XYZ file of C-alpha atoms in Angstrom:
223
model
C 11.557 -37.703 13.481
C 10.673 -39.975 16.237
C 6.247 -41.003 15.875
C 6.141 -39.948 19.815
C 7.847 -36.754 19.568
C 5.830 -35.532 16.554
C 2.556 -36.671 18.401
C 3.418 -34.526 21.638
C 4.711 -31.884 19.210
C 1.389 -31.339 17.545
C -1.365 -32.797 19.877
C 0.484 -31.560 23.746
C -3.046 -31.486 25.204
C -4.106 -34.586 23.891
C -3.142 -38.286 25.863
C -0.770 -39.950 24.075
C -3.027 -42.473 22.698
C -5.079 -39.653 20.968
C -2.132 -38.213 20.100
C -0.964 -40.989 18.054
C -4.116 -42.065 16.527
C -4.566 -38.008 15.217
C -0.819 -38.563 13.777
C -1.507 -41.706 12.134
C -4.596 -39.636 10.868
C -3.234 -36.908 9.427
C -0.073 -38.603 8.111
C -2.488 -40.924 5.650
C -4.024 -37.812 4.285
C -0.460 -35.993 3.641
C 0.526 -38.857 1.898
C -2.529 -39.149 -0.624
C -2.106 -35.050 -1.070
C 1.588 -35.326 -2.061
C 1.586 -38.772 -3.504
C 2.980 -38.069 -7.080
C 2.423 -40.840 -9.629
C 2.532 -43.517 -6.862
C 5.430 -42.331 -5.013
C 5.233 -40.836 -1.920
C 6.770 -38.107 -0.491
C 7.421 -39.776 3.241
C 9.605 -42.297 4.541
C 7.678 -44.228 7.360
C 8.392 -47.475 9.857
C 7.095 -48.360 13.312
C 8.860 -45.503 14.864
C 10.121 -43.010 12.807
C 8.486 -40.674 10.007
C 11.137 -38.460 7.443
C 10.933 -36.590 4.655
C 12.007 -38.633 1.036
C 14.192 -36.083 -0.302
C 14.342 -38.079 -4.023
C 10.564 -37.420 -4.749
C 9.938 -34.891 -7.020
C 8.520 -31.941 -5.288
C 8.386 -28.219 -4.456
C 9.332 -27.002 -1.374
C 8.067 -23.054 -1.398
C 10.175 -21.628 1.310
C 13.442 -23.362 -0.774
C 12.464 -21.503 -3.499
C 12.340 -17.929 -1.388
C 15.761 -18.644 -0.149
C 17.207 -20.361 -3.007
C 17.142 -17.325 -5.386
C 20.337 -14.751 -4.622
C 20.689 -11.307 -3.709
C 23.363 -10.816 -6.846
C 22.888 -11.840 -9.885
C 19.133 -11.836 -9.623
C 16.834 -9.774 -11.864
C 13.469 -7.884 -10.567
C 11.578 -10.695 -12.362
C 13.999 -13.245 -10.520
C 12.725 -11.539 -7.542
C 8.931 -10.995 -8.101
C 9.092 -14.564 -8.858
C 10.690 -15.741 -5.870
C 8.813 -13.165 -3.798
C 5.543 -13.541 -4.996
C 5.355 -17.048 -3.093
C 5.255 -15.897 0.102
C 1.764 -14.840 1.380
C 2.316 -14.038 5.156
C 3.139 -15.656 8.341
C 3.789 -18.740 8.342
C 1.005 -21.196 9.895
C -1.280 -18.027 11.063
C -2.702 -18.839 14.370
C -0.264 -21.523 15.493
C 1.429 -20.387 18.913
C 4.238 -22.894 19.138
C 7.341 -21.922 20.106
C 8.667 -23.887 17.246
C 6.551 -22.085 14.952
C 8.196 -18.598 16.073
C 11.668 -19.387 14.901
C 10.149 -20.963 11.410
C 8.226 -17.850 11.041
C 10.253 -15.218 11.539
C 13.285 -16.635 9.736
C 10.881 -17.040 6.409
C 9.900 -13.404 7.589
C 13.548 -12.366 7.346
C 13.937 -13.994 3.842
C 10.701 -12.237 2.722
C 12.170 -8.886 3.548
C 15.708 -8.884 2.707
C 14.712 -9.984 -0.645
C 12.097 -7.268 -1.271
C 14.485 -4.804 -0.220
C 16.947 -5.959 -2.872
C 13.983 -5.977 -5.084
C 12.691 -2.349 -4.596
C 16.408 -1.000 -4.881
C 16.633 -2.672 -8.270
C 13.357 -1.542 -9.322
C 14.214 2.113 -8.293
C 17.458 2.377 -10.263
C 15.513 1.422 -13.212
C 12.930 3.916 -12.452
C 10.282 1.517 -12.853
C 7.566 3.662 -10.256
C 4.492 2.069 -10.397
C 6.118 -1.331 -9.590
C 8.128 0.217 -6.796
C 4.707 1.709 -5.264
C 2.594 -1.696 -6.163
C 5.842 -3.876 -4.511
C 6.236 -1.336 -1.689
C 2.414 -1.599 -0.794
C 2.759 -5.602 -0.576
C 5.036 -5.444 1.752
C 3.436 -2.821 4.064
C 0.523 -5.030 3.392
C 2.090 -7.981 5.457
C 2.832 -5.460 8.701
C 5.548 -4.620 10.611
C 6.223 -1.188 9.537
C 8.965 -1.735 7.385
C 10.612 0.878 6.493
C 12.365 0.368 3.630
C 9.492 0.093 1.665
C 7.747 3.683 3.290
C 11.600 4.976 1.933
C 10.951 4.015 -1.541
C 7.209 4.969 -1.741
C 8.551 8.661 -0.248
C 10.941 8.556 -3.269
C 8.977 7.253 -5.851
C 6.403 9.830 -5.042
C 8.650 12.908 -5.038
C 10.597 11.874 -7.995
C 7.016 11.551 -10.079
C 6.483 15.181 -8.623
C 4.127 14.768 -5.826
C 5.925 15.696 -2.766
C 2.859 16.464 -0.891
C 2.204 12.265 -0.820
C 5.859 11.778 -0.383
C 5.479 14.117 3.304
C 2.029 12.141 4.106
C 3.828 8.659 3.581
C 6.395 9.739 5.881
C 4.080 11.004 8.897
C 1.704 7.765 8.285
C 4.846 6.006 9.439
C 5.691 8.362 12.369
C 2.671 8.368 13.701
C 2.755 4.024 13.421
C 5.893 3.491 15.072
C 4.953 6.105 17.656
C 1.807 3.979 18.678
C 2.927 0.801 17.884
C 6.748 0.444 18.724
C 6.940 3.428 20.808
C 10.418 4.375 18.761
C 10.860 6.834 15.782
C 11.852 6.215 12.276
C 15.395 5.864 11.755
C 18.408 8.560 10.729
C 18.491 7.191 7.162
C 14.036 7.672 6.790
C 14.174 10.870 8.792
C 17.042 12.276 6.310
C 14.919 11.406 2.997
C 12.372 13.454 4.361
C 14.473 15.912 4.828
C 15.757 16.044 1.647
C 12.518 15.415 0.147
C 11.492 18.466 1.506
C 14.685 20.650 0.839
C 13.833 19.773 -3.222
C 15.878 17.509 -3.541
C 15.421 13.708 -4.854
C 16.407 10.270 -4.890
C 19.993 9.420 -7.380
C 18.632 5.894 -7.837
C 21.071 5.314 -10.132
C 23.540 5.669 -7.267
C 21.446 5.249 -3.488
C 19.108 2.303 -3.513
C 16.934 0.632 -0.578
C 19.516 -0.467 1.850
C 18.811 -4.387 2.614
C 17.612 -5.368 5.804
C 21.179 -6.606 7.788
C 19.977 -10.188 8.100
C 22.957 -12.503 9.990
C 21.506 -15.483 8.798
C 19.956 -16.769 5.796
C 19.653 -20.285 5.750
C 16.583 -21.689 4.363
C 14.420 -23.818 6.379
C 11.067 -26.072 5.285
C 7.913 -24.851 4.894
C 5.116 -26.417 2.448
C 5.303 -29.045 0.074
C 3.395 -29.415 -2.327
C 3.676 -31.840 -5.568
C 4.712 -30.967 -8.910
């Protein structure tokens, strides 16, 4: 990356003097935090500043997309998963940040829904609930995760939670979204309700349809 771009990128209020001097700044101190036994993790001349790709590092968003759908066990998973904390750069408005952050997002989930449906065929409950709760936790209303709570609670034979899990997401997406949960939520309720439950062994959490999954950077950090 071109020294001017990533000065205007970061510092866009800032003349570009300042903006320079801040990048010259801060590129000193990421080079002391990721040096790793006196090599560094950046490539840097007069006008251009790249990534080494031979130093040893961890890259923590290459991790989240690196492990696969198939294949994978739930502790494959929780260890893949268990990385990601949130949105990426919280309080950063750039529209560069947007795309970064929601395709991490869209990693996050697709792999917690393969998660949860692995965890409910082995009818492992209390990690379904304390998985499903983490990802409520980070927003959004997702509602795979409200599906496997609903079934995790009727098939431990309290139906009564199962119904209030269900209207604690009606009433969000109401307020929120404005829209109401979909056919495939609204028919475990349903069911639910009619007595029946959950053949995990046959109907897991249906993964999120993401089109794309290709990994993209997010922080380094040394080995």
């Amino acid at each position: 990356h071109r020294r001017e771009r990533l000065a205007g990128l970061l510092w866009p209020d800032s003349s570009e003097d300042n903006a320079r001097s801040n990048l010259r700044h801060e590129l000193c101190r990421l080079r002391k935090a990721l040096e790793i036994e006196g090599q560094t993790c950046f490539l840097v001349d007069d006008l251009t500043i790249a990534f080494a790709p031979n130093c040893d590092y961890s890259l923590d968003a290459q991790r989240l997309a690196s492990i696969p759908l198939e294949g994978s066990t739930a502790d494959d998973l929780i260890d893949a998963i268990s990385i990601y904390q949130g949105d990426l750069l919280p309080g950063f408005y750039d529209e560069w940040v947007y795309a970064e952050r929601d395709h991490l997002h869209a990693l996050f989930e697709v792999r917690m829904a393969r998660l949860l449906e692995i965890l409910q065929t082995e009818r492992r409950w209390a990690e379904v609930q304390d998985w499903g709760m983490r990802w409520i936790a980070v927003g959004q209303w997702p509602e795979p995760a409200y599906r496997v709570f609903m079934s995790a609670y009727a098939n431990t034979g309290d139906l009564s939670k199962a119904v209030a899990t269900y209207e604690r997401l009606y009433q969000g997406l109401q307020k929120d979204l404005g829209v109401e949960p979909s056919e495939q939520t609204q028919a475990l309720i349903k069911n639910l309700k009619a007595g029946g439950k959950l053949d995990v062994a046959r109907k897991g959490t249906q993964s999120p349809n993401f089109a794309s999954e290709v990994a993209s950077p997010s922080v380094a950090s040394p080995r």
